Short mmCIF file of C-alpha atoms in Angstrom, two decimals:
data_model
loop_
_atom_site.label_atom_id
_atom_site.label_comp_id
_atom_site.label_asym_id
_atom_site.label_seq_id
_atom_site.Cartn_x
_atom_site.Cartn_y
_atom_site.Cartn_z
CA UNK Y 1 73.91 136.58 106.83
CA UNK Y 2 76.94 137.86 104.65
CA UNK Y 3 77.89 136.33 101.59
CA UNK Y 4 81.17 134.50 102.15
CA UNK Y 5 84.07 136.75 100.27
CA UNK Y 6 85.37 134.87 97.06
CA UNK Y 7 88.59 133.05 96.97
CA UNK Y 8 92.14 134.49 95.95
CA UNK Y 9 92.57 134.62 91.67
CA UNK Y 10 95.62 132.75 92.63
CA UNK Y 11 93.83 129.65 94.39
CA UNK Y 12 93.43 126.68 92.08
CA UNK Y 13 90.11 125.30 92.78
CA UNK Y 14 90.20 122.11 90.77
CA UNK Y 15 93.03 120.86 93.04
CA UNK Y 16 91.17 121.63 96.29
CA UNK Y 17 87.95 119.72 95.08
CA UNK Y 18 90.18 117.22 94.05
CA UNK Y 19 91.14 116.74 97.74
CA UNK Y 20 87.69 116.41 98.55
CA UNK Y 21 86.97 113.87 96.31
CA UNK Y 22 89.59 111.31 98.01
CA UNK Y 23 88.30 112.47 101.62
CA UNK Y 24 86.80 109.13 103.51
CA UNK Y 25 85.50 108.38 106.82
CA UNK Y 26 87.51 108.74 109.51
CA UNK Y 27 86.01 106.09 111.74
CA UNK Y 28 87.67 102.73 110.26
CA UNK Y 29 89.71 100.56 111.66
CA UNK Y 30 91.73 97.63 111.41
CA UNK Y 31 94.78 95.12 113.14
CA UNK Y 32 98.02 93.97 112.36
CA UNK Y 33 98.65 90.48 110.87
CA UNK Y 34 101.82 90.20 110.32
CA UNK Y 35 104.96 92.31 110.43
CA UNK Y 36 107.75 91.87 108.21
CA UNK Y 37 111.11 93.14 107.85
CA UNK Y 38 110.03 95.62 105.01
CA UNK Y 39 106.38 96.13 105.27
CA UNK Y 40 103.94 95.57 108.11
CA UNK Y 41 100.63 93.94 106.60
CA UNK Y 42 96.99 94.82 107.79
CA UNK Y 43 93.29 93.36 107.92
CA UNK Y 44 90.37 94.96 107.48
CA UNK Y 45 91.66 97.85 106.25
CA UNK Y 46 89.90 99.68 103.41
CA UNK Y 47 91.75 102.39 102.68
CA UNK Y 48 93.40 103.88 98.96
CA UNK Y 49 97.27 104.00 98.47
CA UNK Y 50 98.70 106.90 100.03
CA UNK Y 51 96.37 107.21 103.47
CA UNK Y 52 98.15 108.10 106.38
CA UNK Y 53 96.91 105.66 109.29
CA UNK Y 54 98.08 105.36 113.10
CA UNK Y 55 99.26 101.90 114.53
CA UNK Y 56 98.13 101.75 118.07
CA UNK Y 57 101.42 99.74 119.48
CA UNK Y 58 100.50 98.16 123.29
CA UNK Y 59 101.47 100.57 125.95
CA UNK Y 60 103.59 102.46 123.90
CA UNK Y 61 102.43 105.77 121.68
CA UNK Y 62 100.69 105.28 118.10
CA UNK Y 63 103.34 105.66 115.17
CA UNK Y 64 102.36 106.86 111.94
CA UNK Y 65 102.16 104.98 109.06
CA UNK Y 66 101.43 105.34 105.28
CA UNK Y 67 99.43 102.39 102.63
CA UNK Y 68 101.87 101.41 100.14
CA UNK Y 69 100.26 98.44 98.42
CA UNK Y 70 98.04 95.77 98.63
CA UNK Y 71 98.28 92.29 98.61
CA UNK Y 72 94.78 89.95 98.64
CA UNK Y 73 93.11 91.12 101.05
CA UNK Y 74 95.73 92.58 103.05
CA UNK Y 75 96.92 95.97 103.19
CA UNK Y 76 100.80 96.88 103.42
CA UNK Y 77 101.52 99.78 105.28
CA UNK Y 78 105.20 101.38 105.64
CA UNK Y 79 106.06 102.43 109.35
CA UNK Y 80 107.48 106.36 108.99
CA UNK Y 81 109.18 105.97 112.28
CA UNK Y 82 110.29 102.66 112.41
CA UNK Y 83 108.95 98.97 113.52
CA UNK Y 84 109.77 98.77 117.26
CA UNK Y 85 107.41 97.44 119.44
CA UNK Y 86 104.73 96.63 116.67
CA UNK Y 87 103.27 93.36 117.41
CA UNK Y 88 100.35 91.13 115.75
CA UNK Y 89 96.57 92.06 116.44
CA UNK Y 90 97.72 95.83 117.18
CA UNK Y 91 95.02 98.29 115.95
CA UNK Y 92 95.77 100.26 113.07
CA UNK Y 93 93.72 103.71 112.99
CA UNK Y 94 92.52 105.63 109.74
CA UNK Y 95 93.83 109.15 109.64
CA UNK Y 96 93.67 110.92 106.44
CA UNK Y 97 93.30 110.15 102.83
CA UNK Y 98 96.57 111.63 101.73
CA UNK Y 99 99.67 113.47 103.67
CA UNK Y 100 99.55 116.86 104.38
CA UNK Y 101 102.36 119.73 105.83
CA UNK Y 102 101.83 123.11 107.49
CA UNK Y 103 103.02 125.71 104.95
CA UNK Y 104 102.88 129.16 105.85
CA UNK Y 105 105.71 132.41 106.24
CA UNK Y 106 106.04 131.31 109.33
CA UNK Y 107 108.35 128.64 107.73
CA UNK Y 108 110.95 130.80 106.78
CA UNK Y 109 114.31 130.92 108.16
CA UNK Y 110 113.45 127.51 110.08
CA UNK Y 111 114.72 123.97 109.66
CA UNK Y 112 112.56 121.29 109.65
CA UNK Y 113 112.05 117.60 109.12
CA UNK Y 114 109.98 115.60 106.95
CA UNK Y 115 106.66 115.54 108.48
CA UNK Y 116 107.28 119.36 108.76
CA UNK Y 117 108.18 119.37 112.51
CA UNK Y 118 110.81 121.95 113.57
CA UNK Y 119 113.89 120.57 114.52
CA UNK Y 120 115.91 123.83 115.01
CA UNK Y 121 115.17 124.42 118.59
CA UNK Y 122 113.69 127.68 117.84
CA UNK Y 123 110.04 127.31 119.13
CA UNK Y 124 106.89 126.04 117.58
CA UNK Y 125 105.80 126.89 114.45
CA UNK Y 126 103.69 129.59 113.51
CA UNK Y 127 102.01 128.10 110.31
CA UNK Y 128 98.42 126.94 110.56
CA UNK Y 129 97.34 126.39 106.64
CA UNK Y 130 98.16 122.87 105.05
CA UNK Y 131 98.98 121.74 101.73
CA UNK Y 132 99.23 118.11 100.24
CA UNK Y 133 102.44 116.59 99.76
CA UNK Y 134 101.67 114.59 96.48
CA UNK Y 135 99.54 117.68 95.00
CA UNK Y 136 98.68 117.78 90.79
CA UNK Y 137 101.20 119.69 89.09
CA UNK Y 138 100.03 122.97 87.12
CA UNK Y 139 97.93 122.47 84.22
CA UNK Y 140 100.82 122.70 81.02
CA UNK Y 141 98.60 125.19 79.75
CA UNK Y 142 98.14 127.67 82.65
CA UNK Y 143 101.72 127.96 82.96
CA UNK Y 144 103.14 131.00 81.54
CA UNK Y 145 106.42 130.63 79.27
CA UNK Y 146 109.89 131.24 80.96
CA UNK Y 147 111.17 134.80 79.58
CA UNK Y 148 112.68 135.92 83.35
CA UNK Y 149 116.36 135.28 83.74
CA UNK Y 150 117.43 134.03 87.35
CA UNK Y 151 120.87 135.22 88.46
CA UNK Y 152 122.83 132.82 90.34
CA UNK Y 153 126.17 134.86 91.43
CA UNK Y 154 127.90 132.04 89.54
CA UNK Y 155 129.82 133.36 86.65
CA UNK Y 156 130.05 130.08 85.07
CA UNK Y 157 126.41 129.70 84.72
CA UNK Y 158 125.08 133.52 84.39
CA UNK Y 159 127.58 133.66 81.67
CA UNK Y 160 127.59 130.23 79.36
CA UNK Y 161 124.52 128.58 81.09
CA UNK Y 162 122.06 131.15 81.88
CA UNK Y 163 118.65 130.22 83.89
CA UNK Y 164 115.13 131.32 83.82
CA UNK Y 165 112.82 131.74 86.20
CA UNK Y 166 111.05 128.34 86.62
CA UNK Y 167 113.09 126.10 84.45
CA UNK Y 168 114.38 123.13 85.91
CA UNK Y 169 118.13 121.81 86.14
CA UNK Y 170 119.88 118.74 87.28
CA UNK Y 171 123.67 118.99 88.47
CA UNK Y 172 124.80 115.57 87.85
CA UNK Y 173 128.40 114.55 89.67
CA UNK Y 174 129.70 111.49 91.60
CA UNK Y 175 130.81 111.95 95.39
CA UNK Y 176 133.38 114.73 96.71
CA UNK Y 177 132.84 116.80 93.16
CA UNK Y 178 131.76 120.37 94.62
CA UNK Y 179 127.60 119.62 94.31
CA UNK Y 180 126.83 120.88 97.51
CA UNK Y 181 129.58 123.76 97.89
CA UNK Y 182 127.72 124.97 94.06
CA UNK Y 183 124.26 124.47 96.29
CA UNK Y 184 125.46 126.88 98.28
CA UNK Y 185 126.74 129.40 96.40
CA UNK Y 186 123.45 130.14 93.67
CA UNK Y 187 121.55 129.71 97.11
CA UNK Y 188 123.54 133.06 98.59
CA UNK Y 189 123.96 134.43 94.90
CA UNK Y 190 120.10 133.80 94.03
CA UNK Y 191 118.06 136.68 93.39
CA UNK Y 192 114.84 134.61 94.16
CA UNK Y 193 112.56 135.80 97.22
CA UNK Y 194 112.73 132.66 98.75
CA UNK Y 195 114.64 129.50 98.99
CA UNK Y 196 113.42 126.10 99.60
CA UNK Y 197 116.29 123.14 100.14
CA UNK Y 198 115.41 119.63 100.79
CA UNK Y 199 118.54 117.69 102.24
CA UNK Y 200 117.73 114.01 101.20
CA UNK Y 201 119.26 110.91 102.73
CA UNK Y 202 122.03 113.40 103.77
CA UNK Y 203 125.04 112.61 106.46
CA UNK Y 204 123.67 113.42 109.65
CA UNK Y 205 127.02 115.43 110.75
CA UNK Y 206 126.56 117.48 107.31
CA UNK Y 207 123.44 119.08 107.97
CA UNK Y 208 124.57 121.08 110.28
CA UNK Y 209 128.34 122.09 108.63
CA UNK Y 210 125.74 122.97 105.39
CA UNK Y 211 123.56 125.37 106.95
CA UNK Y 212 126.26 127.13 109.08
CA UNK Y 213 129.35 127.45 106.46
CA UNK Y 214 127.42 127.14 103.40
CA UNK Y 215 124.85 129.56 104.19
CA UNK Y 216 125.40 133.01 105.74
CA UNK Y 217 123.00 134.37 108.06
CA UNK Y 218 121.14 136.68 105.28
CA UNK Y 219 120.69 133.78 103.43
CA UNK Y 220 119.41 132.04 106.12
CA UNK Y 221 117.15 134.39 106.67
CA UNK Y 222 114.93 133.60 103.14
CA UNK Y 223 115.59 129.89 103.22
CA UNK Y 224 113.32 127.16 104.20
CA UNK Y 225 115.47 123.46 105.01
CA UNK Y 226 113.20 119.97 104.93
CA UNK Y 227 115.98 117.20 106.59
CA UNK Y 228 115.85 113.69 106.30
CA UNK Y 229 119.33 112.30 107.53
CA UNK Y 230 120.10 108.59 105.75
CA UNK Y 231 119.11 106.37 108.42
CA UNK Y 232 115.48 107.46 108.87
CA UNK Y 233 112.76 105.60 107.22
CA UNK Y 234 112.39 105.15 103.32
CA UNK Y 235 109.56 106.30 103.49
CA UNK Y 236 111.01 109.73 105.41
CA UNK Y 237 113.43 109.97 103.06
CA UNK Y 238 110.79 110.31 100.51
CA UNK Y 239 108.16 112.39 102.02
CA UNK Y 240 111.25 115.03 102.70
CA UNK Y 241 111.55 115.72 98.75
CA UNK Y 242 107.64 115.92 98.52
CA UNK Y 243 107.33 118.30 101.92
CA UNK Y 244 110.21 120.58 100.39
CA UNK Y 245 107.96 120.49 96.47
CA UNK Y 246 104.56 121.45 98.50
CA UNK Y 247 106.42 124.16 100.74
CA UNK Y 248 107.80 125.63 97.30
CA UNK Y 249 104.18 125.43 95.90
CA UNK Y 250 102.52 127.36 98.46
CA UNK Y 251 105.20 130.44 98.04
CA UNK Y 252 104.92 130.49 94.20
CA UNK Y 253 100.69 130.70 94.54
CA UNK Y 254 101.31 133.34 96.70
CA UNK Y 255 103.19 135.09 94.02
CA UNK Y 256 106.85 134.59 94.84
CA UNK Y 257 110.00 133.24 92.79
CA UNK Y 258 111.22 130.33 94.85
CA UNK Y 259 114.55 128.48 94.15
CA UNK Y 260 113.66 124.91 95.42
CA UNK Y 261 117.21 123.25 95.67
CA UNK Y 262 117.22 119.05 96.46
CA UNK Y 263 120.49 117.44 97.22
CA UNK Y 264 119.62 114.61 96.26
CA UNK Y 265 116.90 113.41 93.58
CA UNK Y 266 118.90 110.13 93.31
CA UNK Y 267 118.89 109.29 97.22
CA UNK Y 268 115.25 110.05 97.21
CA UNK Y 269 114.62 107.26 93.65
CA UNK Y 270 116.71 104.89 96.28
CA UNK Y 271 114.23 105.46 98.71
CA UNK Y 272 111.40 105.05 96.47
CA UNK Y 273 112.94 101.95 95.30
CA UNK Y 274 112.81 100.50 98.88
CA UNK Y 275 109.82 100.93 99.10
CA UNK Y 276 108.47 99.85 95.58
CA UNK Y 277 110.39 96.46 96.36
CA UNK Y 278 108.35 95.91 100.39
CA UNK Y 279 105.24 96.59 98.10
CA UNK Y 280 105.89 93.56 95.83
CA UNK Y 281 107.18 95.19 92.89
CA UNK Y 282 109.84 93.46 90.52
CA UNK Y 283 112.90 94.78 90.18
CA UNK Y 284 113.89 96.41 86.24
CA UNK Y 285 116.58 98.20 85.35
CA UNK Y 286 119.13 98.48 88.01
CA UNK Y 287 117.00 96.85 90.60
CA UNK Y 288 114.65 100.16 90.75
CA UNK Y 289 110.89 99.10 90.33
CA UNK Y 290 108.76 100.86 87.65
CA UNK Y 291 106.99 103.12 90.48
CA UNK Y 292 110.63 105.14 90.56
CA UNK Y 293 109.83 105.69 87.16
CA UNK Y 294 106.91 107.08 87.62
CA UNK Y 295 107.65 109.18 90.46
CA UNK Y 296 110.19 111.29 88.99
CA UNK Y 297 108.46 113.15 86.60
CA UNK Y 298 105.48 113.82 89.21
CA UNK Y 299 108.28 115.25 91.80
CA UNK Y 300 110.10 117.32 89.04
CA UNK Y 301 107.24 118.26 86.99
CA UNK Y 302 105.68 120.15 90.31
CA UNK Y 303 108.23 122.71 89.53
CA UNK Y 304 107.74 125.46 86.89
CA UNK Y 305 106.02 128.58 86.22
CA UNK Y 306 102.48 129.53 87.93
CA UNK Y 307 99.97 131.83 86.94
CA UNK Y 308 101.55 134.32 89.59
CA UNK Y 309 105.02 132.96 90.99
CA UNK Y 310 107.82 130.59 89.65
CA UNK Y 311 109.46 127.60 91.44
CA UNK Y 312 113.10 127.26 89.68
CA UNK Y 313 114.17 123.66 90.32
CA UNK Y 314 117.88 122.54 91.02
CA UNK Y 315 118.06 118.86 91.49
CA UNK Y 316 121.37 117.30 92.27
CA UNK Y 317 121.94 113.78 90.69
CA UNK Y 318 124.37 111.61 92.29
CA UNK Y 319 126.21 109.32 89.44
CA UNK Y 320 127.68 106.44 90.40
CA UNK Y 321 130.62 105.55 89.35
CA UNK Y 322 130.83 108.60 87.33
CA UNK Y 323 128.08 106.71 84.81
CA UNK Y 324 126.06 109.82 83.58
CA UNK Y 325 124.14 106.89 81.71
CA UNK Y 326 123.17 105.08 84.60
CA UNK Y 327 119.30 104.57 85.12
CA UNK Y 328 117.74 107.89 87.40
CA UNK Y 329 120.68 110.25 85.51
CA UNK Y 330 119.74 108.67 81.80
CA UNK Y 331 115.82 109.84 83.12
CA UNK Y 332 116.56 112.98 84.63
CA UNK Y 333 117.93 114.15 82.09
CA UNK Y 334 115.16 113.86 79.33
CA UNK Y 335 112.88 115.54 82.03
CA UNK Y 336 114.66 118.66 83.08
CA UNK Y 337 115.42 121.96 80.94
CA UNK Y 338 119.26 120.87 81.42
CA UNK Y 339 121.95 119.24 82.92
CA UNK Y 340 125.20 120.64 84.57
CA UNK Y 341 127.81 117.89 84.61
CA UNK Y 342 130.73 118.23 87.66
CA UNK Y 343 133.85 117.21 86.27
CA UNK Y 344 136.05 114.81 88.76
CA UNK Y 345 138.83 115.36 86.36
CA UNK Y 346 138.33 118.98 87.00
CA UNK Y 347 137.88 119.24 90.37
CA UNK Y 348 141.31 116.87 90.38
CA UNK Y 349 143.07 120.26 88.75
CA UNK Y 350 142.41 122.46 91.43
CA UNK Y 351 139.03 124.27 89.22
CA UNK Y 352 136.12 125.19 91.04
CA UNK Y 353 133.29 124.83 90.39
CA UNK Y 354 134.24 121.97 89.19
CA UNK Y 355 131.73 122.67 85.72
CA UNK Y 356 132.19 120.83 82.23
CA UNK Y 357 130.84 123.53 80.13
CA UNK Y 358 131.13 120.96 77.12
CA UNK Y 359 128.87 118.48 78.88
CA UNK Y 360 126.90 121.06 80.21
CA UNK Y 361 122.87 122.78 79.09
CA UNK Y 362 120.63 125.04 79.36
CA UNK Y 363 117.99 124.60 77.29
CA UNK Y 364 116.70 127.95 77.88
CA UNK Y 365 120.33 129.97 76.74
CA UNK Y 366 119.31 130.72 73.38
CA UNK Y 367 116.23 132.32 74.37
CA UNK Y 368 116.85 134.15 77.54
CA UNK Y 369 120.31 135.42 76.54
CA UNK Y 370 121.07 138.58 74.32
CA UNK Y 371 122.32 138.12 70.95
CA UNK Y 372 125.93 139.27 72.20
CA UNK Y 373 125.73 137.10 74.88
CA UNK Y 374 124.95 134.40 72.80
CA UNK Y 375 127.64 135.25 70.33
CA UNK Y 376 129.95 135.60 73.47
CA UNK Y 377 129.09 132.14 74.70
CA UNK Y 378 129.85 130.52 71.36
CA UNK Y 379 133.63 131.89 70.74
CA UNK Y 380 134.40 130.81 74.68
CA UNK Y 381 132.78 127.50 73.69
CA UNK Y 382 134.72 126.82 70.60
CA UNK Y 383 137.84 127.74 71.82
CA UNK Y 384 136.88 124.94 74.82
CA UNK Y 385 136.32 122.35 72.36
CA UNK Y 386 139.07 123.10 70.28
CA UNK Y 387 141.37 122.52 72.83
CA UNK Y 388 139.73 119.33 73.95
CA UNK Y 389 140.08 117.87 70.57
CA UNK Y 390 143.97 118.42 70.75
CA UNK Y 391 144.30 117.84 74.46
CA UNK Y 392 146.37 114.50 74.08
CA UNK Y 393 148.82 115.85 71.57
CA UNK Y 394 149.24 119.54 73.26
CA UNK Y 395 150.20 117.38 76.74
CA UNK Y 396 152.66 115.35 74.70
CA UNK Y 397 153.91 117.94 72.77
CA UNK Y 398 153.21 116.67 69.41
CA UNK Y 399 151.08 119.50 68.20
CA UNK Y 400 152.97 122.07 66.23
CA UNK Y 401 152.28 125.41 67.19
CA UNK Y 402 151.53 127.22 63.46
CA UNK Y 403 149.70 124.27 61.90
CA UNK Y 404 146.11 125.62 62.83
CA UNK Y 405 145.06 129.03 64.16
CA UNK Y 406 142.40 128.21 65.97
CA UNK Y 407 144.10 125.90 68.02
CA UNK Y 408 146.83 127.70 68.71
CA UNK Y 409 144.31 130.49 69.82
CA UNK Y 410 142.47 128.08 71.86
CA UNK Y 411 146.28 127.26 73.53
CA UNK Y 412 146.58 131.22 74.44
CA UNK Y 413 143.26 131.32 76.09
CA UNK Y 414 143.35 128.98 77.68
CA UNK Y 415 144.71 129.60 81.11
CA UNK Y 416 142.36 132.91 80.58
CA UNK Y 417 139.61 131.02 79.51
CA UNK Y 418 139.86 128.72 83.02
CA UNK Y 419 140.45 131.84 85.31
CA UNK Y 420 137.12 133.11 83.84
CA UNK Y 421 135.53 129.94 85.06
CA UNK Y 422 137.00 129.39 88.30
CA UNK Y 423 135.59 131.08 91.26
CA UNK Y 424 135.90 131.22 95.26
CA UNK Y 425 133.20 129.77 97.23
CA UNK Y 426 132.46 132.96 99.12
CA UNK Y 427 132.52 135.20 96.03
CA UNK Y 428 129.25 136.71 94.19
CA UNK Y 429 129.83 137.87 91.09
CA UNK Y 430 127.20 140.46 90.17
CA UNK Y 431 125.56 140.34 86.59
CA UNK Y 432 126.44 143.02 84.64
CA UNK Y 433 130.46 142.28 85.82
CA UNK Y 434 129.83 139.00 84.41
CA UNK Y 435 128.50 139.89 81.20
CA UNK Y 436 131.57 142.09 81.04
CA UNK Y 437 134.52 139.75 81.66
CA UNK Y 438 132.69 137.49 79.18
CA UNK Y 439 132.50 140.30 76.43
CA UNK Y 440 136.42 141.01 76.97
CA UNK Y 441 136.96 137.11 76.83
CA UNK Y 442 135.01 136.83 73.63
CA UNK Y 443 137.10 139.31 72.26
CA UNK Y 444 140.59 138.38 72.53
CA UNK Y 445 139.12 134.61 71.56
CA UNK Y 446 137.99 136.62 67.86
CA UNK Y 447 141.97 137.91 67.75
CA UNK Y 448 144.16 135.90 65.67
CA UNK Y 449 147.23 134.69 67.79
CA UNK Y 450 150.45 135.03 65.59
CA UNK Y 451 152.53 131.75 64.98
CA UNK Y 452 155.98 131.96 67.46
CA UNK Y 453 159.05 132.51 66.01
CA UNK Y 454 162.54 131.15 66.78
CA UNK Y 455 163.29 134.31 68.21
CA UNK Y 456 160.94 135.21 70.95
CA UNK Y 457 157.88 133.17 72.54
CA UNK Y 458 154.14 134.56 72.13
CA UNK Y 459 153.16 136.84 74.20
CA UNK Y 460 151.05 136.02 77.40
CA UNK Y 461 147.13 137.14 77.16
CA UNK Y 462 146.37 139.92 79.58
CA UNK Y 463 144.50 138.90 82.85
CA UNK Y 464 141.31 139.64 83.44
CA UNK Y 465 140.46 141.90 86.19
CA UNK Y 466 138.78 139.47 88.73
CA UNK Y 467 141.23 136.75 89.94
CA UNK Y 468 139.62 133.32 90.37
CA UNK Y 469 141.29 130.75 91.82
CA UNK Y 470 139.40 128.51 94.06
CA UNK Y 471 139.68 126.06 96.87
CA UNK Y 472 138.16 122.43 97.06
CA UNK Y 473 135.34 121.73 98.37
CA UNK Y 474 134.12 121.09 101.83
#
């Protein structure tokens, strides 16, 4: 008998025996006792948190269901296809210990829905391996530091808020801001292998408008899309972010750079917090239980390097009300390597993408970017802030031009300065043009403007060579 061949370097063992360890018996059963409008409660059911079980509805077919609590003696189970037709003293089946989705290449270029289904209309799927949706994150010492810059196509960001390979950013903006029109354009500007977006609690008539005008065929073509439209199941809505996470996983251990994009983290806390409240938990800060709390950083800090690939993270975080202080953005934002703040104000003037460079981090810049680069970022920054700080007297016109030169050099620039930022939709803008037009605006920014005179006005600073005005938003 041959010895069986050893398993891949890349295979992390300790998580695979881990799934072993929470295996049970398939043979146990148990019945409905009551059904309520939130949770559905069980008897004789001894199963852990997180099993996946099968209610047996009366001459209808079984619908799948997932433990999400206890309570006495009773089990509370979460429906992930709705309620209907459940009735008292209706079996309820063990499946599996935990949830698990087909991963494989097969996947890419295909949309599909939480429970990793396809929902394209483009045949079955040809993926046979599986992978756990609520797998361990990387061990923080197996996971190499970030020294790999990932290009976006964005100027804004390659330029003033460069990424690495495997860091992890949150774009936080209210509604009707530019979030997913930005998804779209580091997703067709990305020089990652593959792309993995999880649509959250999206509109169902936007899925469809995303993938066809926000992404062009080649794009397509590398991208993997996990859908769970807003009037599914909480507990859909949920296991859509964790499908997307797992199908990201399995590319990086098989030595890719993935860009995992999820629009949005906050829609997926909301559904977490529905079903944290069915499960008896009491409401804390904003109404959101403490088990949102806890499953942020265990979605988020899934992404990262790996001891072969990287998974770079983009999380969008939807404020509300514009509060970047609310609850899940005040969270996110001590968890991920930076924030991108989307500007309403902005976006109001016309600018897109719609980025407050000001407000905005990457807590990676200072070591991923060149010293130029770095010194380039700076001048365009100061001359930003300088103009903020006079914003209210330059609109009035009580600032005297003459009185300080670096405001009055900020004033110049600025119309440069917001062409530089701006950017079509459609366009790419290709690294080393980027690092260019931000060397020639550093320059003219380290120019002293001369003070105007009575007789003539100060000249106009010269354009740059790549126009850059951009429409709103879809």
């Amino acid at each position: 008998m041959k010895p069986l061949p050893p398993p891949p370097e890349h295979v992390d063992l300790s998580r695979l025996l881990g799934s072993l360890d929470r295996a049970l018996p398939s043979a146990i059963e148990g019945s409905i006792w009551s059904v309520g409008r939130n949770a559905i409660e069980a008897v004789s059911l001894p199963v852990p948190m997180g099993s996946v079980c099968s209610i047996l509805r009366r001459n209808r077919s079984p619908i799948p269901a997932e433990v999400i609590g206890f309570s006495g003696s009773t089990t509370l189970l979460a429906p992930l296809d709705g309620a209907e037709g459940i009735t008292s003293g209706d079996r309820v089946r063990f499946v599996e210990s935990n949830s698990t989705v087909r991963v494989g290449e097969g996947l890419i270029g295909r949309v599909i829905d939480a429970a990793g289904k396809p929902i394209d209309d483009l045949g079955e799927l040809t993926a046979s391996a599986k992978a756990p949706l609520d797998a361990e994150p990387i061990s923080a010492m197996k996971r190499p530091p970030i020294d790999d810059i990932l290009t976006t196509g964005v100027r804004s960001i390659d330029s003033l808020l460069t990424l690495g390979r495997g860091q992890r950013i949150g774009i936080f903006a209210g509604s009707g801001v530019g979030k997913s029109t930005l998804l779209g354009m580091m997703a067709r500007g990305t020089d990652a292998e593959v792309v993995v977006i999880g649509l959250v609690g999206e509109r169902g008539r936007e899925v469809q408008e995303y993938l066809q005008r926000e992404l062009d065929p080649a794009t397509r073509k590398k991208c993997v899309t996990v859908v769970a439209t807003s009037d599914q199941p909480a507990l859909r809505r949920v296991q859509a972010a964790m499908t997307a996470t797992a199908i990201a996983e399995y590319f990086r251990d098989e030595g890719k750079h993935v860009l995992l994009m999820m629009d949005s983290v906050t829609r997926f806390a909301m559904a977490q917090r529905e079903i944290g409240l069915a499960s008896g938990e009491a409401p804390t800060t904003r109404g959101y239980p403490p088990s949102v709390f806890s499953m942020l950083p265990r979605l988020v800090e899934r992404s990262g390097t790996g001891p072969t690939g990287s998974i770079t993270g983009i999380y969008t975080v939807l404020v509300e009300g514009d509060d970047t202080n609310e609850p899940i953005s005040d969270t996110l934002r001590g968890l991920l390597d930076g924030h991108f703040v989307l500007s309403r104000d902005i976006a109001q003037q016309g600018r897109y993408p719609a980025l407050d460079i000001l407000k905005s981090l990457s807590r990676l810049q200072h070591h991923l970017a060149s010293a130029e680069q770095q010194a380039g970022s700076a001048a365009v920054r100061q001359m930003l802030a300088r103009y903020r700080e006079n914003e209210d007297l330059i609109n009035i016109g009580a600032y005297q031009r003459g009185s300080n030169p670096q405001v009055d050099r900020a004033i110049a620039l600025k119309p440069l300065i917001d062409q530089f930022l701006a950017q079509k939709a459609r366009d790419k803008c290709e690294w080393q043009a980027t690092l260019l037009a931000l060397q020639q605006l550093a320059s003219q920014a380290s120019v002293p403007t001369a003070p105007p005179t009575a007789a003539r006005q100060p000249n106009a600073p010269a354009a740059l060579s790549s126009p850059a005005s951009a429409p709103a938003p879809q």
